[in-house]
Short mmCIF file of C-alpha atoms in Angstrom, two decimals:
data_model
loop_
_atom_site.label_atom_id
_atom_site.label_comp_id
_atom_site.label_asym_id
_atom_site.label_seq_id
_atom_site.Cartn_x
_atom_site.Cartn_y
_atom_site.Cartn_z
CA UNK N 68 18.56 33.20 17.09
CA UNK N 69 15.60 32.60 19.48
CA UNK N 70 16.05 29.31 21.32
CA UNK N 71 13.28 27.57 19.87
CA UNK N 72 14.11 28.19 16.21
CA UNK N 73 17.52 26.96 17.12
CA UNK N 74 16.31 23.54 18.70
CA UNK N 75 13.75 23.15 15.81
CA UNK N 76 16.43 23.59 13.24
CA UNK N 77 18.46 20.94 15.52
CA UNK N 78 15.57 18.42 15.92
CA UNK N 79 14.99 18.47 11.92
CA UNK N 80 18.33 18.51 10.79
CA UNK N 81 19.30 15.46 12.76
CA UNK N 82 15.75 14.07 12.15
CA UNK N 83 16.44 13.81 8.06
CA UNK N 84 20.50 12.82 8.60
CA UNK N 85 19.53 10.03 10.57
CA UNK N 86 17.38 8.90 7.56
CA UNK N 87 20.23 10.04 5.02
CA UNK N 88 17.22 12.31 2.98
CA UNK N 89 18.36 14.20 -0.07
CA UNK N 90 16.71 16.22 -2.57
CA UNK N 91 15.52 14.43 -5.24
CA UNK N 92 17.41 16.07 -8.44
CA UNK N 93 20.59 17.62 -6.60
CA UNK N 94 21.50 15.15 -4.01
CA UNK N 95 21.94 17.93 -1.33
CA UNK N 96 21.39 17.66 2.45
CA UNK N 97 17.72 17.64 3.10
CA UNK N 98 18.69 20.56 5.47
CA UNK N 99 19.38 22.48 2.64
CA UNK N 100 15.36 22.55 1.55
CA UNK N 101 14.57 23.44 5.19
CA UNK N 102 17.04 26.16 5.46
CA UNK N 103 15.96 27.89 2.25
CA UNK N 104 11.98 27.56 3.66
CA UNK N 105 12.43 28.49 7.13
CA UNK N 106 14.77 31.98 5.19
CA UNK N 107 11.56 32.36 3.08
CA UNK N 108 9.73 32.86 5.87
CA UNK N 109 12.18 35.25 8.06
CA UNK N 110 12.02 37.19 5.62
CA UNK N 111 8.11 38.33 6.14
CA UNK N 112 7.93 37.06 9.69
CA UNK N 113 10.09 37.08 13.52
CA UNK N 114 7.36 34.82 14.97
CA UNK N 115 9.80 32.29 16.91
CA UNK N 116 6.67 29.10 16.15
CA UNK N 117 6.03 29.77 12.73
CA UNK N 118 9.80 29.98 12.20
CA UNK N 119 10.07 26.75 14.08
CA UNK N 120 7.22 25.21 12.37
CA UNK N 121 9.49 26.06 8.84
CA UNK N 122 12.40 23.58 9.71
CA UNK N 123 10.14 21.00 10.81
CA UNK N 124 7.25 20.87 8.22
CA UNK N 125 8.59 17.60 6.73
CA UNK N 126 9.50 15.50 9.54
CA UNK N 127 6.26 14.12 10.51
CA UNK N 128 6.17 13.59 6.69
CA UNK N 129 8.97 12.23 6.37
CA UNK N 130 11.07 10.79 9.07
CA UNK N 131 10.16 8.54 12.43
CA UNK N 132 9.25 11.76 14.25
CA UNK N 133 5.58 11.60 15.42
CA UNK N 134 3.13 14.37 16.58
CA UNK N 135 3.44 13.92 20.07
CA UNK N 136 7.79 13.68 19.46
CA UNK N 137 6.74 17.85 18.30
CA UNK N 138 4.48 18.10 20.96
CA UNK N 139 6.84 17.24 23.82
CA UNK N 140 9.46 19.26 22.47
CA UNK N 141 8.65 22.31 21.20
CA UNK N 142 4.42 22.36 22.41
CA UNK N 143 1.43 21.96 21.36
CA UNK N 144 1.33 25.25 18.96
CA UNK N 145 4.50 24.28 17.05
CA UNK N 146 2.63 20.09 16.75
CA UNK N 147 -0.13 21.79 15.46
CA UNK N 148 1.07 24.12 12.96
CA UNK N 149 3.05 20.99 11.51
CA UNK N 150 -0.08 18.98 12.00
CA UNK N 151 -1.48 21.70 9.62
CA UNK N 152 1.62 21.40 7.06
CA UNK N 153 1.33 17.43 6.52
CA UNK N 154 -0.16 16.03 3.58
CA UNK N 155 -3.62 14.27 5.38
CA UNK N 156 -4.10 11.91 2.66
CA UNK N 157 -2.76 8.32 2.13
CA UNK N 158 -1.87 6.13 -0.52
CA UNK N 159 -5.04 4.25 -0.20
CA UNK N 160 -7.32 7.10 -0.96
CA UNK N 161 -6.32 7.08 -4.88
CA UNK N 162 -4.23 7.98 -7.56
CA UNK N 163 -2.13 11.38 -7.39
CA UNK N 164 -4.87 13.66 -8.18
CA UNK N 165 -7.42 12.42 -5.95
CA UNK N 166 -4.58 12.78 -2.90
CA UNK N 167 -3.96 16.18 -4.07
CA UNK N 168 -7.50 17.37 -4.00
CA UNK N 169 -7.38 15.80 0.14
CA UNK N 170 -4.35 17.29 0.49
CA UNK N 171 -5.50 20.93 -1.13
CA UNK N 172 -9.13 20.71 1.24
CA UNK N 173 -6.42 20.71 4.17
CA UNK N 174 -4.20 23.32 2.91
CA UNK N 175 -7.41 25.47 2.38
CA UNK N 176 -8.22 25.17 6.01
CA UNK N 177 -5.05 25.94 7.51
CA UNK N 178 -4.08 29.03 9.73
CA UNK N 179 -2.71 31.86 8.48
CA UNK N 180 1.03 31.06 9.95
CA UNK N 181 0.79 27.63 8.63
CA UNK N 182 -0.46 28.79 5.32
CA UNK N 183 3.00 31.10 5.26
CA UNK N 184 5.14 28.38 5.91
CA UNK N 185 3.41 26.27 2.57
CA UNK N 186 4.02 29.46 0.64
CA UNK N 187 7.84 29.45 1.30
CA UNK N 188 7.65 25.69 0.82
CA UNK N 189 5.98 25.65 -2.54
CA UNK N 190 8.19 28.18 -3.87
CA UNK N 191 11.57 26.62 -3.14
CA UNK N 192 9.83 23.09 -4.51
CA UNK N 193 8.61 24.98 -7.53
CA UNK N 194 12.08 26.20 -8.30
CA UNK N 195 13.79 22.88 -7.92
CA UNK N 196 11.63 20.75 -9.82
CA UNK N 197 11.00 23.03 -13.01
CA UNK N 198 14.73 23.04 -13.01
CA UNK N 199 15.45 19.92 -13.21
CA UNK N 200 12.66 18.08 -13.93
CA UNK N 201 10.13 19.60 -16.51
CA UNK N 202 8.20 17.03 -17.33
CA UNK N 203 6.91 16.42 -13.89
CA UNK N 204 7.05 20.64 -13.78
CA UNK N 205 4.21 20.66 -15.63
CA UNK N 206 2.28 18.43 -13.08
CA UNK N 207 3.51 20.35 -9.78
CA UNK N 208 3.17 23.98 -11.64
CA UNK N 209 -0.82 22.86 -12.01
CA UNK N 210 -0.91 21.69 -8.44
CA UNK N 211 0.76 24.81 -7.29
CA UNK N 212 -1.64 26.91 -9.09
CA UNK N 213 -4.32 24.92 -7.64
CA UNK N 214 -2.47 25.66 -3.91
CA UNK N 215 -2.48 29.22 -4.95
CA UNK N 216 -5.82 29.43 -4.69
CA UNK N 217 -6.57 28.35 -1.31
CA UNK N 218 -2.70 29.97 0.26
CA UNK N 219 -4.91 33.14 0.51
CA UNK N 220 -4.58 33.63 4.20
CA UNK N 221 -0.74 33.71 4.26
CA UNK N 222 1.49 36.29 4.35
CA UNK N 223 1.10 38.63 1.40
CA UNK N 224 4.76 39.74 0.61
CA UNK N 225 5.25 35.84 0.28
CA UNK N 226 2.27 34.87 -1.73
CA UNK N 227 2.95 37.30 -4.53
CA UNK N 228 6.20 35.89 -4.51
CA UNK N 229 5.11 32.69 -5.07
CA UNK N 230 2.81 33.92 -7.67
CA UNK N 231 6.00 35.25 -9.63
CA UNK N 232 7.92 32.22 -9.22
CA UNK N 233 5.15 30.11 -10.39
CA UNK N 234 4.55 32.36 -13.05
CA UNK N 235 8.33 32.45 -14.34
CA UNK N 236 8.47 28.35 -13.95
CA UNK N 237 5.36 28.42 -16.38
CA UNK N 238 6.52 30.46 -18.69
CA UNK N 239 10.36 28.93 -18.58
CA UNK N 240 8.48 25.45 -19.68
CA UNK N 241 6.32 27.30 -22.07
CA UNK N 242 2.93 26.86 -19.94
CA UNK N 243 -0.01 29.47 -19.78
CA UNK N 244 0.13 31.74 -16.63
CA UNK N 245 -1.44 30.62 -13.38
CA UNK N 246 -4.31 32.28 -14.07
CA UNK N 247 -5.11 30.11 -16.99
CA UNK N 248 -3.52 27.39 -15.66
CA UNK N 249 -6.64 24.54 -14.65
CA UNK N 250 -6.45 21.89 -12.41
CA UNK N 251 -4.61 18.48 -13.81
CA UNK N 252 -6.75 15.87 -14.96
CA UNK N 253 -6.10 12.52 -12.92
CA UNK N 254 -2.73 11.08 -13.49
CA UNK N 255 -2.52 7.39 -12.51
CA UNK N 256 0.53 6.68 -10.80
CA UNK N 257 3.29 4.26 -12.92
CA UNK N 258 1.39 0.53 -12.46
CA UNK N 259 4.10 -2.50 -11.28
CA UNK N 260 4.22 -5.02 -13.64
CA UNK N 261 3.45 -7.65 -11.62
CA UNK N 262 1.35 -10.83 -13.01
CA UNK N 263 -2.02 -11.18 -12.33
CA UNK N 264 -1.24 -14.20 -9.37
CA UNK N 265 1.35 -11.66 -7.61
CA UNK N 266 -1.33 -8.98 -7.79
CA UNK N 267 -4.05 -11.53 -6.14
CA UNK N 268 -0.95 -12.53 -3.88
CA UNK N 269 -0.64 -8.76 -2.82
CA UNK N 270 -4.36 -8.04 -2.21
CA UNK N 271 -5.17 -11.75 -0.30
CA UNK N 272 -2.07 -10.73 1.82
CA UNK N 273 -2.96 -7.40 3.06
CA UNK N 274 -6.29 -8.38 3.66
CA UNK N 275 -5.24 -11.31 5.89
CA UNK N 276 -3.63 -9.35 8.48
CA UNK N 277 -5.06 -6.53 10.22
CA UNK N 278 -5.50 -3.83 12.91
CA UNK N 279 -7.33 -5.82 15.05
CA UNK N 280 -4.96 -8.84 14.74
CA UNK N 281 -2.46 -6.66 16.87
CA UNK N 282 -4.33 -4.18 18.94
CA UNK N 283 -4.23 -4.00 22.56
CA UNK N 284 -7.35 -3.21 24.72
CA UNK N 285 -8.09 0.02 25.63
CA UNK N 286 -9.08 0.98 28.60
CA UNK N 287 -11.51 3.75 29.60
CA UNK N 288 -12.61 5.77 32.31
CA UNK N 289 -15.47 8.41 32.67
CA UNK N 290 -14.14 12.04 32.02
CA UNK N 291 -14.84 12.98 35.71
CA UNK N 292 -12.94 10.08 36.89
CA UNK N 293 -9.93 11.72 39.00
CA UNK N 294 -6.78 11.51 36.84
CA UNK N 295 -4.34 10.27 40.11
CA UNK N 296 -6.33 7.17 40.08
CA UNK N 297 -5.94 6.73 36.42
CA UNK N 298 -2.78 7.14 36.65
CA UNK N 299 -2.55 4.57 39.48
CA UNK N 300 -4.62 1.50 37.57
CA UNK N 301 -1.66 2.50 33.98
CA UNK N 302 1.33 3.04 35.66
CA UNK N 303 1.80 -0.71 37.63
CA UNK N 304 0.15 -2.44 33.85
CA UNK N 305 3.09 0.30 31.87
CA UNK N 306 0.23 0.88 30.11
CA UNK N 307 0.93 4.82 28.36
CA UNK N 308 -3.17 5.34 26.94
CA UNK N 309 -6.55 5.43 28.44
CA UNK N 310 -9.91 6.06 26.81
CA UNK N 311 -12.71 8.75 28.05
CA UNK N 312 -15.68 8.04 28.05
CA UNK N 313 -18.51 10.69 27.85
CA UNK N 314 -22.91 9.49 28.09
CA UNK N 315 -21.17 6.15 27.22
CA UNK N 316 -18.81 6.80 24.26
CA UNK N 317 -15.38 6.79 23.90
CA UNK N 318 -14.88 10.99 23.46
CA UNK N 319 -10.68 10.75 23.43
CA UNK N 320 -8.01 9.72 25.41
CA UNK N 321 -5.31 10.56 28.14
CA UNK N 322 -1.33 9.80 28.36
CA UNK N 323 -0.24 8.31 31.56
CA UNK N 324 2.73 11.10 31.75
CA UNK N 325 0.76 14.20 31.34
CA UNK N 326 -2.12 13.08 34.09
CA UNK N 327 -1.63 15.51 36.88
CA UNK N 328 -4.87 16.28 40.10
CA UNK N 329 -8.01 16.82 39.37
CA UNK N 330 -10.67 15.11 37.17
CA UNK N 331 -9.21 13.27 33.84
CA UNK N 332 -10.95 15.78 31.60
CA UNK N 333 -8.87 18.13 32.05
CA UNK N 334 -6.19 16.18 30.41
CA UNK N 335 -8.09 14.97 27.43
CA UNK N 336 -7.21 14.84 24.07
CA UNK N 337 -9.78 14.05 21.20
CA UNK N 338 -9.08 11.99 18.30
CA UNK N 339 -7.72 13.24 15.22
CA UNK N 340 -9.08 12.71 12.31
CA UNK N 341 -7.00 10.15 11.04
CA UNK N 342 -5.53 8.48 14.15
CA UNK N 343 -9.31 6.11 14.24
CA UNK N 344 -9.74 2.79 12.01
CA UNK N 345 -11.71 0.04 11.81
CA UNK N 346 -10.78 -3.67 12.89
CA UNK N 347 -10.08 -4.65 9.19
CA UNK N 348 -8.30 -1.95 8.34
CA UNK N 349 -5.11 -3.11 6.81
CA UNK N 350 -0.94 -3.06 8.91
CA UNK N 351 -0.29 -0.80 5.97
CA UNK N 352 -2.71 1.76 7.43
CA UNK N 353 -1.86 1.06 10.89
CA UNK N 354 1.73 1.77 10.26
CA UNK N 355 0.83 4.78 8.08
CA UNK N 356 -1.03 6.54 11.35
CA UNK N 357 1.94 5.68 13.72
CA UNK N 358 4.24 7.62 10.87
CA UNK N 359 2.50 10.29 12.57
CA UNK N 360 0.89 9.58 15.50
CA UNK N 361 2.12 7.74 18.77
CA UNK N 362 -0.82 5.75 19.25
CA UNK N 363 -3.69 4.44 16.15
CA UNK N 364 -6.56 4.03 17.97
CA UNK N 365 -9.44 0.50 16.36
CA UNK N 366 -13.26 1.11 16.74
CA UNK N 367 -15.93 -1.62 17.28
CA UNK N 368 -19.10 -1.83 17.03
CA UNK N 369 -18.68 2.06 16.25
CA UNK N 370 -16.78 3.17 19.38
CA UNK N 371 -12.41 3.17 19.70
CA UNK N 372 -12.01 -0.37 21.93
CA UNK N 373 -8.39 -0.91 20.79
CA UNK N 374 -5.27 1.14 20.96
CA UNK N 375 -1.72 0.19 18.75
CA UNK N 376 1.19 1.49 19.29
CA UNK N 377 4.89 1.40 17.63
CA UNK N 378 5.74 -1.10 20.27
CA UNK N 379 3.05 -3.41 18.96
CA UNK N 380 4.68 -3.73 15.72
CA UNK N 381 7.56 -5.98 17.36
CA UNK N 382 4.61 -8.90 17.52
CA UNK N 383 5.19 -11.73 16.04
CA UNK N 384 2.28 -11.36 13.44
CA UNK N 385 3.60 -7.87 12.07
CA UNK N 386 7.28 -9.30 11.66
CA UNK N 387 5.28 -12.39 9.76
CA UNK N 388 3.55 -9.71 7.46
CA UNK N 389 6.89 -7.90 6.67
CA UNK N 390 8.21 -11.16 5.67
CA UNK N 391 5.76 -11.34 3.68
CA UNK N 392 6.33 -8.36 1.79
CA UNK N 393 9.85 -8.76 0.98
CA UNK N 394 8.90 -12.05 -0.34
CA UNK N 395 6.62 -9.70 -2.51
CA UNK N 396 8.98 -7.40 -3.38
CA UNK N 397 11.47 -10.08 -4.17
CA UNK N 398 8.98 -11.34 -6.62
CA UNK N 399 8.27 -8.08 -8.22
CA UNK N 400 11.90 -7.78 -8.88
CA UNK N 401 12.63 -11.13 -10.12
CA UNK N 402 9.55 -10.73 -12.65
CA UNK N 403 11.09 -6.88 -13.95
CA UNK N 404 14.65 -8.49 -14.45
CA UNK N 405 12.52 -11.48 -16.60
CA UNK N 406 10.38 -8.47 -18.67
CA UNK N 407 13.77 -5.93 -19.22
CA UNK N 408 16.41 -9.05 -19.87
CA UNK N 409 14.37 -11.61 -21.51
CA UNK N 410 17.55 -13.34 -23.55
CA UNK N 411 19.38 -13.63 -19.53
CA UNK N 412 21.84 -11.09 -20.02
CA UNK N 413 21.51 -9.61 -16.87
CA UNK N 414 24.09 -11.86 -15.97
CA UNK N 415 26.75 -9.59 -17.29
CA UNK N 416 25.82 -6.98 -14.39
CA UNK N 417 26.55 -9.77 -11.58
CA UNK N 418 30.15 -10.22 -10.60
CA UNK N 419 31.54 -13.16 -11.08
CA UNK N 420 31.85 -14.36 -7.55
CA UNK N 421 28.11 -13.80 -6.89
CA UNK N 422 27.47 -15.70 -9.93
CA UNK N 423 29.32 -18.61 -9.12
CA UNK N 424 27.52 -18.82 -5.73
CA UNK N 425 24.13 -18.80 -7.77
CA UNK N 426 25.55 -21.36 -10.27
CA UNK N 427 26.68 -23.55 -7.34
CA UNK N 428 23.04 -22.89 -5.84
CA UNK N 429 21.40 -24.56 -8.54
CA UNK N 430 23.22 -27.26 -9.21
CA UNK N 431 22.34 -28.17 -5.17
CA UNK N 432 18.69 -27.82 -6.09
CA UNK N 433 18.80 -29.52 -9.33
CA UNK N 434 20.76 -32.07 -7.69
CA UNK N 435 17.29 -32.85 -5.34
CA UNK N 436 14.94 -32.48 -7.72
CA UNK N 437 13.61 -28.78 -7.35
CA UNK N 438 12.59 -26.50 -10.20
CA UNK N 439 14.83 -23.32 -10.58
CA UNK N 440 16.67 -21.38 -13.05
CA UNK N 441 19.75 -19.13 -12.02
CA UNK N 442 17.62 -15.88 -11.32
CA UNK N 443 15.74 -18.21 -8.81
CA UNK N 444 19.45 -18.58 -6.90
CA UNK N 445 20.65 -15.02 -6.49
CA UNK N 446 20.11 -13.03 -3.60
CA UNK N 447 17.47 -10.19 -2.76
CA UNK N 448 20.70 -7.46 -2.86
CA UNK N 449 21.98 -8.91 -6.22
CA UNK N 450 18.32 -9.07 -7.52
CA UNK N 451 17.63 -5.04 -6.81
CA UNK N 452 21.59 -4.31 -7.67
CA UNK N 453 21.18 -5.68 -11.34
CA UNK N 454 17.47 -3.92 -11.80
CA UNK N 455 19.09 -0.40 -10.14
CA UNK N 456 22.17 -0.69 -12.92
CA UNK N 457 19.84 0.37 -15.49
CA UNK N 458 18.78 3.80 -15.09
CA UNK N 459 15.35 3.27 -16.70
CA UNK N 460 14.26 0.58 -14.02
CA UNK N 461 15.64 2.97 -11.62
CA UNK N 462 13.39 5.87 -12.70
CA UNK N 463 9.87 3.43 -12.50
CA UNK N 464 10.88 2.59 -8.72
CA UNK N 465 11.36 6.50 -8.84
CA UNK N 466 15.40 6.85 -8.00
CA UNK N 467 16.76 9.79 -9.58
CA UNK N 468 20.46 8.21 -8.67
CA UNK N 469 22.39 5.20 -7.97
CA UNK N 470 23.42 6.14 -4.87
CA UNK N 471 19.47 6.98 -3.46
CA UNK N 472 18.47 3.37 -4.83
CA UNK N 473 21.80 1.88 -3.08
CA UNK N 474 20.84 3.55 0.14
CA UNK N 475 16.93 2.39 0.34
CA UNK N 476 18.40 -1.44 -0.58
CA UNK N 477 20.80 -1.08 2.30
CA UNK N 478 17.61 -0.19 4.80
CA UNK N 479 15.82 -2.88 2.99
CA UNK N 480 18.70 -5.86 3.35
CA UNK N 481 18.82 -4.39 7.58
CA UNK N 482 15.32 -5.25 8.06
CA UNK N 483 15.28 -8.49 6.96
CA UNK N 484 18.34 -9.27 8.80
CA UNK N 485 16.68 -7.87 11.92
CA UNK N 486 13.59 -9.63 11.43
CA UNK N 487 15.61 -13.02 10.41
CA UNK N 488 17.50 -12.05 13.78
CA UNK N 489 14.41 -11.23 16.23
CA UNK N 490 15.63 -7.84 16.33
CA UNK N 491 14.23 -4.99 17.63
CA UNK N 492 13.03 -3.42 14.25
CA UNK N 493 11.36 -0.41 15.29
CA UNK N 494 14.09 1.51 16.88
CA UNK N 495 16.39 0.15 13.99
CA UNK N 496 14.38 0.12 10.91
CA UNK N 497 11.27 2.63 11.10
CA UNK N 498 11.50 4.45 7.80
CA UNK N 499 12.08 0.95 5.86
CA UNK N 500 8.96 0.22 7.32
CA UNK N 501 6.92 2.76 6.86
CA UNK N 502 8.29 2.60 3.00
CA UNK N 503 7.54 -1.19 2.72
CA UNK N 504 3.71 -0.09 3.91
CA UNK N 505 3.34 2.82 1.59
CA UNK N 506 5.21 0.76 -1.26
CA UNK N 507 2.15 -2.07 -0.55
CA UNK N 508 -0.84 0.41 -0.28
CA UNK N 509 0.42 2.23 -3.03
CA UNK N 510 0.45 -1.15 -5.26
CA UNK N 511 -2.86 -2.47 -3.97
CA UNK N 512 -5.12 1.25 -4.95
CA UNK N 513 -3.42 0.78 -8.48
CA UNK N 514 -4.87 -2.45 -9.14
CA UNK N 515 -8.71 -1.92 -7.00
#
């Protein structure tokens, strides 16, 4: 196998372990998903960076790999093509259908090789979740109809194929063909019941704290300034970024490690799309760039004056906010076990040492004259281990097992130790966090 294919499969395997990622329905090794895409497509091509691009189309996506992690290992081509495989839209541009139509705009203007690789990735997805999941079958079978039409550009052997699998998936679930297949009408995601005072909590909270609140100045130099002396003014400061400046406007940026002789132009890179916000955009945004990025870059007064980076999410005003939002999700939970157990039988799913330690609890605070009942006095673990017993509460925070629900409260209970602990929570607890911020943005666009 060519070298690169055999580092990329490497890189994503150990890239989706580290996260323990399963499929949804089976439970299988991510892996498994990658290694069925990446045979799609050596089937129809031997082109080592398409093949490449295959295993590692879901680890910007999904894991703490970043652009410039792809970049620096496998180059620029292989970034790009995975660039061209990642959903662009975020949980704050709408409800499911209105990130779908984003997300199909991008798809449409993808390259040929990375239009193959979302062929071989639709049709392994296809077959997995009309299997075991009609009933959102008949929601992905319309979007991959929809993808259908705009995959034109990729390989042909593997776009008929995907035609016939699509096709077969309709007809299994007793659908019209793709052809008469239109595109789904908007299909709200599942709303939290939260009250009306946790909602205002929610949107009052992400407001409060921003992008500006944590950015670092950036500092710019004119794109025929000579790169050695760039380098010289970053490298004493460990400063990594630089602006470029072209007939007075920020134009892009350099990295300290890539600047080389001759002027700094020749080592710029332009903004993407979505690596620029605003000052008041919210740490849920932030964090949702540097899921993909290595740097998020804040404008003012209409031109990029502040750079954040993953390292800036240590500050003490980010570790606040998380705080902040396991205080939220605490609430949400403790409101859900209230709704679903209204006569306070939940307390059959607590063992009976845990529920001695609440009892004890509050009898302490009723002893000093607090308010409580005994759901107030349990822990954040017991709280989400009594919700995740019932498999209905599971499905709305969308678990399909036990196990998967055990595994995200487990990253959940190691970030607020590490943030109780001044931990280093980056290194640590990335995905939590990038969860906790798409878990927030997601709540906020439901209720705006």
């Amino acid at each position: 196998m060519d070298t690169l294919v055999a580092r990329a499969r490497e890189f994503a395997t150990e890239a989706h372990v580290r996260i323990d990622q399963r499929r949804k329905y089976t439970q299988q090794p991510y892996q498994e998903h990658l290694k069925a895409v990446a045979q799609l497509v050596m089937e129809v091509s031997d082109d080592p960076e398409t093949i490449a691009a295959a295993w590692l189309h879901d680890t910007v996506e999904d894991t703490t790999a970043t652009f410039g992690d792809l970049e620096q290992a496998f180059g620029p081509a292989v970034a790009q093509l995975v660039a061209e495989l990642t959903d662009a839209s975020k949980p704050s541009d709408g409800n499911r259908a209105t990130r779908k139509a984003i997300d199909l705009r991008h798809s449409a203007a993808a390259s040929a090789r990375a239009q193959t690789v979302k062929l071989a990735d639709l049709t392994d997805n296809c077959r997995d979740i009309c299997r075991h999941d009609p009933t959102f079958g008949r929601v992905y079978l319309a979007e991959a109809a929809a993808l259908l039409g705009v995959l034109t550009a990729g390989d042909q052997v593997l776009y008929r194929r995907a035609q016939k699998t699509v096709a077969e998936c309709a007809k299994r679930l007793g659908l019209p063909s793709p052809s008469e297949t239109r595109e789904p009408d908007a299909v709200p995601d599942p709303p939290t019941p939260a009250s009306l005072s946790q909602r205002r909590a929610q949107r009052l909270f992400t407001a409060a704290f921003t992008a500006r609140d944590i950015a670092e100045p950036l500092r710019t130099f004119d794109l025929a300034h000579p790169a050695p002396a760039i380098a010289a003014v970053l490298k004493p400061r460990d400063l990594e970024i630089a602006g470029l400046r072209g007939e007075g406007v920020t134009v892009g940026y350099v990295r300290a490690h890539d600047l080389g002789a001759g002027p700094a132009d020749e080592h710029l890179r332009p903004f993407a799309a979505g690596q620029v916000i605003t000052g008041d955009a919210s740490l849920s945004e932030v964090i949702g760039i540097l899921s993909r990025y290595d740097s998020c870059f804040v404008t003012a007064m209409g031109d990029v004056s502040g750079v954040v980076t993953r390292d800036d999410i240590q500050k003490p005003i980010v570790r606040m906010w998380l705080f902040g939002i396991i205080t939220l999700v605490e609430m949400d939970l403790v409101e859900r076990i209230r709704n679903h157990w209204p006569d306070g039988h939940w307390t059959r799913l607590l063992s009976a040492g845990r529920l001695d330690k609440a009892q004890a609890l509050l009898l302490e605070r009723r002893r000093r004259g607090q308010h409580a009942d005994l759901l107030d006095c349990i822990q954040l673990g017991d709280k989400a281990r009594i919700l995740l017993e019932d498999e209905g509460q599971r499905d709305l925070f969308g678990f399909a097992t036990k196990g998967a629900a055990q595994r995200v409260l487990k990253d959940l209970e190691s970030l607020r130790n590490n943030l109780a602990h001044a931990q280093d929570i980056v290194t640590h607890d990335w995905p939590q966090i990038a969860r906790l911020a798409r878990r927030i943005e997601d709540t906020i666009a439901h209720f705006t």
